[in-house]
PDB file of C-alpha atoms and ligand atoms in Angstrom:
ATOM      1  CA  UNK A   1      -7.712  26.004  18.986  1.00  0.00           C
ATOM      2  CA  UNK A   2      -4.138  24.998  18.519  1.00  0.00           C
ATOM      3  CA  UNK A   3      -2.620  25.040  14.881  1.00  0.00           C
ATOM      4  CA  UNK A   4      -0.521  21.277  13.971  1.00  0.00           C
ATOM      5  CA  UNK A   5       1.838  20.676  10.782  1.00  0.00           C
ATOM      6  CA  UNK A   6       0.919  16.883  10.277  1.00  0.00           C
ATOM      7  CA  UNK A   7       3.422  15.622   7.240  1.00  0.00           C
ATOM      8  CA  UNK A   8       2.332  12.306   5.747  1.00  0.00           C
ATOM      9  CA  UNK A   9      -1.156  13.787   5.972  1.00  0.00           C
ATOM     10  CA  UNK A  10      -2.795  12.134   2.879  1.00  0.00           C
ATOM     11  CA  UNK A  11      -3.021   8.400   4.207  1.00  0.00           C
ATOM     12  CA  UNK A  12      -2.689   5.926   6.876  1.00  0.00           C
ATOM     13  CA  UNK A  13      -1.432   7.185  10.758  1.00  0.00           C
ATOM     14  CA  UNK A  14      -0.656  10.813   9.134  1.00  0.00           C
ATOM     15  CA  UNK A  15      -4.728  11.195   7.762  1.00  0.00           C
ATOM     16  CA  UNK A  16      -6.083   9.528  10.961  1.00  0.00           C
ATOM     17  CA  UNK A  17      -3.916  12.017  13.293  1.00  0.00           C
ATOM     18  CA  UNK A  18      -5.067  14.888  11.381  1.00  0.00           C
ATOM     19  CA  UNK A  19      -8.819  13.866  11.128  1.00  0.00           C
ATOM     20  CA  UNK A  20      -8.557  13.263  14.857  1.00  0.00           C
ATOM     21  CA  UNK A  21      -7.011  17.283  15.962  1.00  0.00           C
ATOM     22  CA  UNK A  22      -9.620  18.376  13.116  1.00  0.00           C
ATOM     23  CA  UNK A  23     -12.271  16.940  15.093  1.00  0.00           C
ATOM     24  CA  UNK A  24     -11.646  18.356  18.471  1.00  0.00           C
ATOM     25  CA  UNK A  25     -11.212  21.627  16.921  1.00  0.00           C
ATOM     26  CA  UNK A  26      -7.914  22.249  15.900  1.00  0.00           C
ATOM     27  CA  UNK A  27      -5.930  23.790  12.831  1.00  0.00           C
ATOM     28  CA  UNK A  28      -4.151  21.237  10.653  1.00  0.00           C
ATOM     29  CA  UNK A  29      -1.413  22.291   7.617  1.00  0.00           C
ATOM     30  CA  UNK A  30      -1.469  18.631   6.163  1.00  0.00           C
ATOM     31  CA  UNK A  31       1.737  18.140   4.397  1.00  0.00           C
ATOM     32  CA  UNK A  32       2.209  14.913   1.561  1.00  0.00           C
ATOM     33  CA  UNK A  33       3.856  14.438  -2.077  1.00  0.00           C
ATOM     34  CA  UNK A  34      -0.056  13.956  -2.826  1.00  0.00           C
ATOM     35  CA  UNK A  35      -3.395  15.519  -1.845  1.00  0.00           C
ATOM     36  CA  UNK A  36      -2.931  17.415   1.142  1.00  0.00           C
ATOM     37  CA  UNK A  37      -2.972  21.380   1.864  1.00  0.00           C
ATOM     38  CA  UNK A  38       0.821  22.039   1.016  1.00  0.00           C
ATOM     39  CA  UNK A  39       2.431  19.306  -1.545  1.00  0.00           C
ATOM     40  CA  UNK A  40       6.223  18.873  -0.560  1.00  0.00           C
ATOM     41  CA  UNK A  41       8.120  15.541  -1.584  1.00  0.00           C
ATOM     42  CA  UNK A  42      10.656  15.686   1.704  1.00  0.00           C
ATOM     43  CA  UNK A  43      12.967  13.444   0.381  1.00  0.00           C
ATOM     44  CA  UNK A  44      14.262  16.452  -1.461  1.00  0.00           C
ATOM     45  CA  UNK A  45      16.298  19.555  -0.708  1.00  0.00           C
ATOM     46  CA  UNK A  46      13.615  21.400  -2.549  1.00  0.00           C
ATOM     47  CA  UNK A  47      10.580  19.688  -0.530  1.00  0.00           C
ATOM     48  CA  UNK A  48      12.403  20.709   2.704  1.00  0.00           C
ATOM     49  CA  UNK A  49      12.454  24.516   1.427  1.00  0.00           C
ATOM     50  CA  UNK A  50       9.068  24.062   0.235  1.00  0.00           C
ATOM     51  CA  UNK A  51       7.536  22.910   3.516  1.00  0.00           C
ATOM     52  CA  UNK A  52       9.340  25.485   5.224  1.00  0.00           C
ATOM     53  CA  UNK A  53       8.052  28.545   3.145  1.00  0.00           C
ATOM     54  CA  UNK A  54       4.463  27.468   3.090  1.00  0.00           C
ATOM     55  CA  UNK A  55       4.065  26.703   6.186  1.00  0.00           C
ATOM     56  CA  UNK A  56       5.294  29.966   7.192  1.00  0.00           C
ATOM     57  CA  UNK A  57       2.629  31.395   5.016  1.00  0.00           C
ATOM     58  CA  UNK A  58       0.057  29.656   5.562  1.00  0.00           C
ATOM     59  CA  UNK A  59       0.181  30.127   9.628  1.00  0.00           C
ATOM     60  CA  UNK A  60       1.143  33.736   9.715  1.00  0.00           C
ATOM     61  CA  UNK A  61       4.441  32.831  11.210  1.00  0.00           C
ATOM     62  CA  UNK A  62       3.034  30.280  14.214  1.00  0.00           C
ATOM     63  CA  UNK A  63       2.154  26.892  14.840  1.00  0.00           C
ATOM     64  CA  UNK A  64       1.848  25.037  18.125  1.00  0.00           C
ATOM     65  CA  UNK A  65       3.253  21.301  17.014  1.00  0.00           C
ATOM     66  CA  UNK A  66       5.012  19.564  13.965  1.00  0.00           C
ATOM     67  CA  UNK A  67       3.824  15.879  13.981  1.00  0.00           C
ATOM     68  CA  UNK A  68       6.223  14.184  11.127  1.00  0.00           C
ATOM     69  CA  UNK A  69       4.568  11.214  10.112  1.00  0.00           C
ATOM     70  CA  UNK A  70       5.948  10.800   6.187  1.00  0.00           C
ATOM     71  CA  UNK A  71       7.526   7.755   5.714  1.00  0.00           C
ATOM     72  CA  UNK A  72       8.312   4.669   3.175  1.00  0.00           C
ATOM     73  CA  UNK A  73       8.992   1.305   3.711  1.00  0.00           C
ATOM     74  CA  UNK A  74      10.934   0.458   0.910  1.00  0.00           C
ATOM     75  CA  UNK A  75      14.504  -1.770   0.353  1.00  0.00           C
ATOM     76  CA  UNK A  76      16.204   1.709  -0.999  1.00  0.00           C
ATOM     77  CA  UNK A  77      18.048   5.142  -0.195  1.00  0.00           C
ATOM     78  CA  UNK A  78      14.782   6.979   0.092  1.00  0.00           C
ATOM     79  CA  UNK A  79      14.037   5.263   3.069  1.00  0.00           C
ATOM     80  CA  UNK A  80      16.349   7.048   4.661  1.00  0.00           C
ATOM     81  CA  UNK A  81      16.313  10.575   2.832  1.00  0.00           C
ATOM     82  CA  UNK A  82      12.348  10.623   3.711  1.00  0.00           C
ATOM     83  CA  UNK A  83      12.254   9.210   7.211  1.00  0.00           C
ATOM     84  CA  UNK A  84      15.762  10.217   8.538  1.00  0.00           C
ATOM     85  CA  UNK A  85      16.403  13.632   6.800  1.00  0.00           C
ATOM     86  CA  UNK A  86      12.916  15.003   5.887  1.00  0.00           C
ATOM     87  CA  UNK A  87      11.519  13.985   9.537  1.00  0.00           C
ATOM     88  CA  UNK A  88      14.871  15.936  10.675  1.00  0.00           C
ATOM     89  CA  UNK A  89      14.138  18.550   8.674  1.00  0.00           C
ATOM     90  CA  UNK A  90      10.779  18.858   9.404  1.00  0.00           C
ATOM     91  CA  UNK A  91      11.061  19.051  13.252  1.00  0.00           C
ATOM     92  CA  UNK A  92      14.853  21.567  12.435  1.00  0.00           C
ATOM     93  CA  UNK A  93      13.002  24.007  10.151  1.00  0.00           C
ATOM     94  CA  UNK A  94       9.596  24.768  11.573  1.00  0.00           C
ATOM     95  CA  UNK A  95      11.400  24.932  15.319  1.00  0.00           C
ATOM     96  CA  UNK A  96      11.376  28.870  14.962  1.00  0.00           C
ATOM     97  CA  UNK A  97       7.691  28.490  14.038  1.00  0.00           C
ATOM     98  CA  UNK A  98       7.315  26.976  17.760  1.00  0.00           C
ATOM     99  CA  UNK A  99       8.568  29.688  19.669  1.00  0.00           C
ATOM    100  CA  UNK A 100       5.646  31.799  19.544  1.00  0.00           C
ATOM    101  CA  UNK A 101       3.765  29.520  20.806  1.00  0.00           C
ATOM    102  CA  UNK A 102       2.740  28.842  24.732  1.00  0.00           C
ATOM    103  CA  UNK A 103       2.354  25.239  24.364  1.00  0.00           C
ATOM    104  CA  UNK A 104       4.647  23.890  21.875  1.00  0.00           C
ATOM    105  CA  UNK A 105       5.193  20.632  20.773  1.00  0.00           C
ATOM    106  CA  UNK A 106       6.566  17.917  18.475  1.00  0.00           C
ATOM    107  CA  UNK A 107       6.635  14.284  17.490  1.00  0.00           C
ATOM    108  CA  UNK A 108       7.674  11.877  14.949  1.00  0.00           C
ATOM    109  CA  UNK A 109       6.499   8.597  14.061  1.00  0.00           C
ATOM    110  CA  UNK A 110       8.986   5.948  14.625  1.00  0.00           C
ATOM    111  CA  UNK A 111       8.634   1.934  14.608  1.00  0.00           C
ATOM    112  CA  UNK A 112       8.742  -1.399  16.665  1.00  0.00           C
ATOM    113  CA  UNK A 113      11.118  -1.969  13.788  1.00  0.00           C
ATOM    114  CA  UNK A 114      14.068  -0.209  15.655  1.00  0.00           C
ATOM    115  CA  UNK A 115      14.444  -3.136  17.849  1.00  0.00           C
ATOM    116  CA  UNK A 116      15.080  -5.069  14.724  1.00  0.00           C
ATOM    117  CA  UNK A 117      18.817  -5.823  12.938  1.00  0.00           C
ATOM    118  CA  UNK A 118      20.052  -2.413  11.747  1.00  0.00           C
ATOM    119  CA  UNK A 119      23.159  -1.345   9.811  1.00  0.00           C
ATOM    120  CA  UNK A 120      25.656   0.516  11.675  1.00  0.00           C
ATOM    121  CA  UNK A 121      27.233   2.517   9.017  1.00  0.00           C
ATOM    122  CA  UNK A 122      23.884   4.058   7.816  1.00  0.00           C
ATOM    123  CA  UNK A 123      22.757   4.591  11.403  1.00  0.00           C
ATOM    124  CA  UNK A 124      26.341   6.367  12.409  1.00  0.00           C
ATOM    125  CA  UNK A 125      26.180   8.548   8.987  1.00  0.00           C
ATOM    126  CA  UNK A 126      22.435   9.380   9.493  1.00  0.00           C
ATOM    127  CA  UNK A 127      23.712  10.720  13.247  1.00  0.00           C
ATOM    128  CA  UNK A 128      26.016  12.772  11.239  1.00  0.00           C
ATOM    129  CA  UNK A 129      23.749  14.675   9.575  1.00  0.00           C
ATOM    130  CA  UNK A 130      25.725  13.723   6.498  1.00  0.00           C
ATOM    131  CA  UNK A 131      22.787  13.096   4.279  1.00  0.00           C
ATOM    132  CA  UNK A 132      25.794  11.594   1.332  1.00  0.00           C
ATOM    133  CA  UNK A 133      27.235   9.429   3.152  1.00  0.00           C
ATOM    134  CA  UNK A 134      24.387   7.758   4.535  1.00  0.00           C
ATOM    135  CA  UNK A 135      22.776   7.528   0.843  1.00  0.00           C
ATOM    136  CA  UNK A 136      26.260   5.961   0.189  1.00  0.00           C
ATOM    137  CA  UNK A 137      26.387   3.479   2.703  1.00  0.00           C
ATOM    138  CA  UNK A 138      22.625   2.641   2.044  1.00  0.00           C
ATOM    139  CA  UNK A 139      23.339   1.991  -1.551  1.00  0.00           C
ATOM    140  CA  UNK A 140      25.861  -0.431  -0.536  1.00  0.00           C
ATOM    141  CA  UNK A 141      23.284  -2.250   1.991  1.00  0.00           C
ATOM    142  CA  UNK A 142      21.479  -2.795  -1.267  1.00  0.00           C
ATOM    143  CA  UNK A 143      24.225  -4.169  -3.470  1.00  0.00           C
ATOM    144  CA  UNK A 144      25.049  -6.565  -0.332  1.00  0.00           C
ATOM    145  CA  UNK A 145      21.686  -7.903   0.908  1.00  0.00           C
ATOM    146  CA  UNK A 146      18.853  -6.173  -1.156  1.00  0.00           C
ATOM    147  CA  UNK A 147      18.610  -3.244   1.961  1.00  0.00           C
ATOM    148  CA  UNK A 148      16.762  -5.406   3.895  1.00  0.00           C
ATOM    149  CA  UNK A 149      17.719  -3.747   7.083  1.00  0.00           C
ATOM    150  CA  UNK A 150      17.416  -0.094   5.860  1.00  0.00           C
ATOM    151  CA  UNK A 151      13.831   0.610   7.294  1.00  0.00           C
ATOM    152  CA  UNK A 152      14.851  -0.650  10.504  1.00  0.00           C
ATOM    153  CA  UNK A 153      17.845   1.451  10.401  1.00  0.00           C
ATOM    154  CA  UNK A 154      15.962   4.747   9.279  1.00  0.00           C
ATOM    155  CA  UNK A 155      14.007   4.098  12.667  1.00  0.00           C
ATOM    156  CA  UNK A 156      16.645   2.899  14.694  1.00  0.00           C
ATOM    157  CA  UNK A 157      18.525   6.512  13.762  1.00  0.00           C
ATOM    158  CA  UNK A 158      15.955   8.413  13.800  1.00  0.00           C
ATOM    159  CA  UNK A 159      14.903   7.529  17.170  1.00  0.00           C
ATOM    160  CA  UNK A 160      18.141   8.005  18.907  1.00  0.00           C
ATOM    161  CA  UNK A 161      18.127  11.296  17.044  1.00  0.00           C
ATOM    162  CA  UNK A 162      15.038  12.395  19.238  1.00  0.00           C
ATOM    163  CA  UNK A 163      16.863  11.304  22.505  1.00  0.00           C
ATOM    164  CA  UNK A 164      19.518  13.510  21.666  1.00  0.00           C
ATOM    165  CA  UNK A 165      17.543  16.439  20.259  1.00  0.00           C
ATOM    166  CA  UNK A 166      14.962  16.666  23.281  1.00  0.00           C
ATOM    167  CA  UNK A 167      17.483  17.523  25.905  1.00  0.00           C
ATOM    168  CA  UNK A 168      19.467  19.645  24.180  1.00  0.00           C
ATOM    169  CA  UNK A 169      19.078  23.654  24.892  1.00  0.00           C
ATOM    170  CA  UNK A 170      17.585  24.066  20.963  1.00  0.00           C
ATOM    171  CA  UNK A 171      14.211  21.972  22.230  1.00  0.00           C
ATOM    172  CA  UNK A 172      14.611  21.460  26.101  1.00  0.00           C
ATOM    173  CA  UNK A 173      15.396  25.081  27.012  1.00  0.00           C
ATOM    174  CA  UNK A 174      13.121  26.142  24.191  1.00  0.00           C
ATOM    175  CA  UNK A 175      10.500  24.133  26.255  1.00  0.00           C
ATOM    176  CA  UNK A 176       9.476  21.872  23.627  1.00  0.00           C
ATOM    177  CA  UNK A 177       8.697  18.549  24.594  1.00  0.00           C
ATOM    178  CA  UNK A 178      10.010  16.217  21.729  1.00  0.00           C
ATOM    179  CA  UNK A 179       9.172  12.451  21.554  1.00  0.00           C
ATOM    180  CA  UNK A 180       8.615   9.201  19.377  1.00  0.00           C
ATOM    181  CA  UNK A 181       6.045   6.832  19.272  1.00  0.00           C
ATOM    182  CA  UNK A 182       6.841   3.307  17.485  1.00  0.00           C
ATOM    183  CA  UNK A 183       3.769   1.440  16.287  1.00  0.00           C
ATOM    184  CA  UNK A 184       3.399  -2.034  16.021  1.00  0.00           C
ATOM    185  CA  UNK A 185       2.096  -3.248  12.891  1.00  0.00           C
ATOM    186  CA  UNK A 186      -0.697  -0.920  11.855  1.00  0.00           C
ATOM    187  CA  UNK A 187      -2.840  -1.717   9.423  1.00  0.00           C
ATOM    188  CA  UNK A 188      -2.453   0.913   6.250  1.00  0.00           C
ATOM    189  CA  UNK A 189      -2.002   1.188   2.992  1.00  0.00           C
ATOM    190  CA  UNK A 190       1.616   0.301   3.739  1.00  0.00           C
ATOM    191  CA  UNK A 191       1.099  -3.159   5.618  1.00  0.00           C
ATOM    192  CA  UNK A 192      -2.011  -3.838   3.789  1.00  0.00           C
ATOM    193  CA  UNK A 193      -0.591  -6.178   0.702  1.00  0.00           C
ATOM    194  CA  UNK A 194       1.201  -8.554   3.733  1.00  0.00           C
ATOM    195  CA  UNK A 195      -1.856  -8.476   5.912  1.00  0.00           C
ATOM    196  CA  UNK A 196      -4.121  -9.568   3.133  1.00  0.00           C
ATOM    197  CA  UNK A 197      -1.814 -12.610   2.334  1.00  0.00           C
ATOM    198  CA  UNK A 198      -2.080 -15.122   5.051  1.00  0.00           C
ATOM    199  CA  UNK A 199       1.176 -16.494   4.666  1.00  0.00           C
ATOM    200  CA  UNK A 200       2.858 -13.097   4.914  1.00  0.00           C
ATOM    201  CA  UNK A 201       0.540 -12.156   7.785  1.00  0.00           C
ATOM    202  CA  UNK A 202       1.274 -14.826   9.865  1.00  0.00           C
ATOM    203  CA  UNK A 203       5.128 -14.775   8.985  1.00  0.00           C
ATOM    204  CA  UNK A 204       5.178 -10.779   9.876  1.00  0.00           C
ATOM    205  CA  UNK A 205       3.017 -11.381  13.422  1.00  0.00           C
ATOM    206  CA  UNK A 206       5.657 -14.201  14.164  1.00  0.00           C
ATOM    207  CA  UNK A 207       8.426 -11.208  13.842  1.00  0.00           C
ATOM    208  CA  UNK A 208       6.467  -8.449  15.636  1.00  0.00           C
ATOM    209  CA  UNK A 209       3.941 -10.430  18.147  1.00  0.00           C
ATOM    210  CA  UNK A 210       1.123  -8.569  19.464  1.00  0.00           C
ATOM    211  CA  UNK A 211      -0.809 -10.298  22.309  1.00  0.00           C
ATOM    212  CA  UNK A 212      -2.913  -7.474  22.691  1.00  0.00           C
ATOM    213  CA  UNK A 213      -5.730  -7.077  19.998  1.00  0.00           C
ATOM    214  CA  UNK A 214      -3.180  -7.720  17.266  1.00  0.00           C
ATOM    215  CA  UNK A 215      -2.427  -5.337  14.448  1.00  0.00           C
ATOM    216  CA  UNK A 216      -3.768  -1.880  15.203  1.00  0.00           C
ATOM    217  CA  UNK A 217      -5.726   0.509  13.207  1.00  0.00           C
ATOM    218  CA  UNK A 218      -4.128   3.902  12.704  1.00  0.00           C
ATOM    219  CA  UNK A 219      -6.392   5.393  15.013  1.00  0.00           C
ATOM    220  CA  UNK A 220      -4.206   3.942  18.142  1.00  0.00           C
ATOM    221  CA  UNK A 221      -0.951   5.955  17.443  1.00  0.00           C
ATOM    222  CA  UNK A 222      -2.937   8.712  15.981  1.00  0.00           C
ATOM    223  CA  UNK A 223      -4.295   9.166  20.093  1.00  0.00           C
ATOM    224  CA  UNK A 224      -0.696   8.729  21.668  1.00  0.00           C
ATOM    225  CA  UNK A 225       1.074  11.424  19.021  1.00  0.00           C
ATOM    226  CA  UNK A 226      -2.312  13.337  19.911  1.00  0.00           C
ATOM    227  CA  UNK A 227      -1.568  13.445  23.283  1.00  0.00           C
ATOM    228  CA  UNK A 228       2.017  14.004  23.164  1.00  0.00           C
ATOM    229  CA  UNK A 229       1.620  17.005  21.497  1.00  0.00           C
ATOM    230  CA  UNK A 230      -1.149  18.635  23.359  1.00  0.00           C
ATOM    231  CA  UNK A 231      -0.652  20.746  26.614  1.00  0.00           C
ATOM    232  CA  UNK A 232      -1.390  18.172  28.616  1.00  0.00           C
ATOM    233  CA  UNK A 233       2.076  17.006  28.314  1.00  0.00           C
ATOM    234  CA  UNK A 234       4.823  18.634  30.133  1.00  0.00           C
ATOM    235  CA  UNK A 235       7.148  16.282  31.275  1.00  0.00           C
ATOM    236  CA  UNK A 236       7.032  13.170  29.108  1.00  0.00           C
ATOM    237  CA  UNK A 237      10.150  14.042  26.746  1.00  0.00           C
ATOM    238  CA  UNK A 238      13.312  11.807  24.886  1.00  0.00           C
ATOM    239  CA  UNK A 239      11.050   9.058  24.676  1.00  0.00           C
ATOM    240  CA  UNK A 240      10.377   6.565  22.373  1.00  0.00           C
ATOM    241  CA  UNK A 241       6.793   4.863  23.468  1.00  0.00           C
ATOM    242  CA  UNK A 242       5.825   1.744  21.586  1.00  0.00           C
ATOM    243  CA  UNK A 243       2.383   1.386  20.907  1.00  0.00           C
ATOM    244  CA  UNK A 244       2.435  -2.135  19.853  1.00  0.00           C
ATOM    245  CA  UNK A 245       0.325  -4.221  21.585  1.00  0.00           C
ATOM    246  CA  UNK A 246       3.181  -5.846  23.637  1.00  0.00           C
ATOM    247  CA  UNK A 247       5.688  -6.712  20.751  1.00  0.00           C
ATOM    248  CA  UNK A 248       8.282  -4.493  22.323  1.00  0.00           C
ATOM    249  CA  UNK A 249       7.047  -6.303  25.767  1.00  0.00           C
ATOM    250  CA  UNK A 250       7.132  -9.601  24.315  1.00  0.00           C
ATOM    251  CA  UNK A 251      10.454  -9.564  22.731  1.00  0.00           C
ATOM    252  CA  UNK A 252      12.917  -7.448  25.263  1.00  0.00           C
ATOM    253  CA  UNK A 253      11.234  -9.621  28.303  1.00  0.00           C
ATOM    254  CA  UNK A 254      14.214  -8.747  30.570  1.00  0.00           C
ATOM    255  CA  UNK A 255      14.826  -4.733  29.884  1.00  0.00           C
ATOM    256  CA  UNK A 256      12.681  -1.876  30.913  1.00  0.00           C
TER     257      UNK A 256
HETATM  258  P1  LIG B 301       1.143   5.231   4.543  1.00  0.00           P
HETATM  259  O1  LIG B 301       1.907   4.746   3.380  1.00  0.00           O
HETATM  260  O2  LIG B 301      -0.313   5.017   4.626  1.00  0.00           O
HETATM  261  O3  LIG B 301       1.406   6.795   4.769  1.00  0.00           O
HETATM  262  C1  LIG B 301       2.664   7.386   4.572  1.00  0.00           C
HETATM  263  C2  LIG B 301       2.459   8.769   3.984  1.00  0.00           C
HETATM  264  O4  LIG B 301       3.753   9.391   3.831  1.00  0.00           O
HETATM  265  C3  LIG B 301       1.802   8.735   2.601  1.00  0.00           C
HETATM  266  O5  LIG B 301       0.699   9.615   2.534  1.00  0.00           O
HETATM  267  C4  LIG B 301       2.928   9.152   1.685  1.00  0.00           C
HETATM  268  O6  LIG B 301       2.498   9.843   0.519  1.00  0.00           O
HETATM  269  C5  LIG B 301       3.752  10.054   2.586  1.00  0.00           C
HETATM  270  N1  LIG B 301       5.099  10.192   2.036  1.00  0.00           N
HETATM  271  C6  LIG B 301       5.898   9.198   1.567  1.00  0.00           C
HETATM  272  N2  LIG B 301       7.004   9.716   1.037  1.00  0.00           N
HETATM  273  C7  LIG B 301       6.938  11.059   1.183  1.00  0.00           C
HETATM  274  C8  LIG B 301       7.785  12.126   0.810  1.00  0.00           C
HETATM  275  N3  LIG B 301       8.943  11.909   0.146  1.00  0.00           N
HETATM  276  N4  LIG B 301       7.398  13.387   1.091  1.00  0.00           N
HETATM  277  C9  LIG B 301       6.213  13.626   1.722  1.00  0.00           C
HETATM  278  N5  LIG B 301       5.365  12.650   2.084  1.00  0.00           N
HETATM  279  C10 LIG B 301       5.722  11.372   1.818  1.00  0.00           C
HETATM  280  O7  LIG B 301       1.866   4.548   5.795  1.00  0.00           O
HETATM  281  P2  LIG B 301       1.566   4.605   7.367  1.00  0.00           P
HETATM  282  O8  LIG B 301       1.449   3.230   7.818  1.00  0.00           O
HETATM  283  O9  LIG B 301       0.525   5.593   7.707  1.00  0.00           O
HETATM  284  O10 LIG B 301       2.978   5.130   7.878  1.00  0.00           O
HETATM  285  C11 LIG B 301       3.139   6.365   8.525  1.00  0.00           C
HETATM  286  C12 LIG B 301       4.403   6.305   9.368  1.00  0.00           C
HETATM  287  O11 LIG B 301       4.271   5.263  10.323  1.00  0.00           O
HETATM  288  C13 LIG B 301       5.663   5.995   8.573  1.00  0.00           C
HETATM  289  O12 LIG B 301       6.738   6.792   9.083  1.00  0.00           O
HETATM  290  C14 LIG B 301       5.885   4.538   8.869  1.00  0.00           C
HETATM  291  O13 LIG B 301       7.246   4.180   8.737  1.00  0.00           O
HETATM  292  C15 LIG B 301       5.408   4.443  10.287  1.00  0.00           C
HETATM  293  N6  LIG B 301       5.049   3.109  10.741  1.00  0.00           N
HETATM  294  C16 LIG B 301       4.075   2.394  10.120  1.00  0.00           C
HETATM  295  C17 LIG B 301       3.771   1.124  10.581  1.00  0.00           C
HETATM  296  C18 LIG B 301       2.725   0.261   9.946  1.00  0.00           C
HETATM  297  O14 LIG B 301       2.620  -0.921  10.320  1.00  0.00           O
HETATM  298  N7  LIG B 301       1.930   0.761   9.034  1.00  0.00           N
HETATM  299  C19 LIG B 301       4.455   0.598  11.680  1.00  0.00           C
HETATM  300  C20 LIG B 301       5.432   1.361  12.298  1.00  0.00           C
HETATM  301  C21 LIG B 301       5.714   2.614  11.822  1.00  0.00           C
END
């Protein structure tokens, strides 16, 4: 049995990851600002520390894979302090945790959404690392246009962050395989109140189409992060895989 750090563990793709490892035998330190074994809001400096420290403790110093899954969809800064930062600092401060082991792994949970209009300024400070100036330029995205485009740009960074990080010597050399996966719409607690209006529903499928069985449950990228992060995979690394049921297909018809 293999022992995973699933953050965003109390609800939607983060529960349905961890209930799947659980059931084929695996370890899992659930991390979430709300039921779940260690309680760490990682939107903070203190979260961060926190989930560091207990995890420590609570594996004795090991784990085999960090699957960040935390994240928040709302028109704010804390978009991008939980799902730029704390997925950073997730995957930057339980690396040492990895070392020990002899199959280790990591993923985060990014979105179709990347594909979507971003802004450049919080995308360039985000690639920074300059947590400030990206809450800065965020904060202006809101005072201009309500921070419509600050989810997308959360992803968008975020994913080119894991292109960057998985071929550099700290995961590559290390020999941990480090990917994204990008859902389509997935139906959770987050999508829910748009699914269940059919006005909203049919407005958001008309954004993000998906030809193939529509919306997903969360059990679809629960399988692909699954996978990722098992043994099985050596090679697949640096990528960002949609699981979308075509959108990304549908929409960028000419690139591969
Ligand atoms: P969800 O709201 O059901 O789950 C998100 C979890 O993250 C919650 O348990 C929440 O408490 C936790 N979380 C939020 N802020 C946190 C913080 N500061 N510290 C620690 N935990 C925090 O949503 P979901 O649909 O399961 O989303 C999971 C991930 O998938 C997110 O990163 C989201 O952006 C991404 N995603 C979702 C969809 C979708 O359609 N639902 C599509 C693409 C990507």
């Amino acid at each position: 049995a293999r022992t995973y750090v699933v953050t965003g563990a109390a609800s939607g793709i983060g529960a349905a990851t961890a209930a799947l490892l659980r059931t084929r035998g695996h370890r899992v330190i659930g991390i979430d600002i709300r039921n779940a074994d260690i309680i760490a809001d990682l939107s903070t400096a203190d979260g961060r520390d926190t989930l560091a420290g207990a995890v420590d403790q609570a594996s004795g110093g090991r784990i085999d894979a960090v699957i960040a899954v935390a994240g928040v969809a709302a028109p704010a800064p804390v978009t991008i302090t939980v799902n730029y930062f704390g997925a950073v600092a997730t995957l930057e401060r339980l690396r040492p945790l990895l070392v020990h082991s002899d199959a280790p792994r990591a993923a985060i949970v990014s979105s179709f959404s990347t594909l979507q209009t971003t802004d450049d300024d919080v995308v360039e400070a985000c690639l920074q690392g300059d947590e400030a100036a990206a809450v800065s330029a965020a904060e202006t995205a809101v005072a201009r246009d309500g921070g419509q485009t600050l989810y997308a740009s959360s992803k968008r960074a975020i994913s080119r962050w894991v292109r960057r990080a998985a071929i550099s010597p700290e995961w590559a050399e290390a020999g941990v395989p480090l990917n994204a996966v990008g859902p389509g719409i997935v139906i959770s607690p987050m999508t829910q109140p748009m699914l269940d209006n059919p006005e909203q529903r049919d407005a958001l499928l008309q954004v993000v189409p998906m030809p193939l069985h529509g919306p997903s449950e969360p059990a679809a990228p629960a399988e692909l992060l699954t996978w990722l992060t098992s043994p099985a995979n050596t090679h697949v690394t640096g990528q960002v895989i949609f699981v979308d049921g075509g959108a990304d297909a549908s929409l960028r018809t000419g690139d591969i």
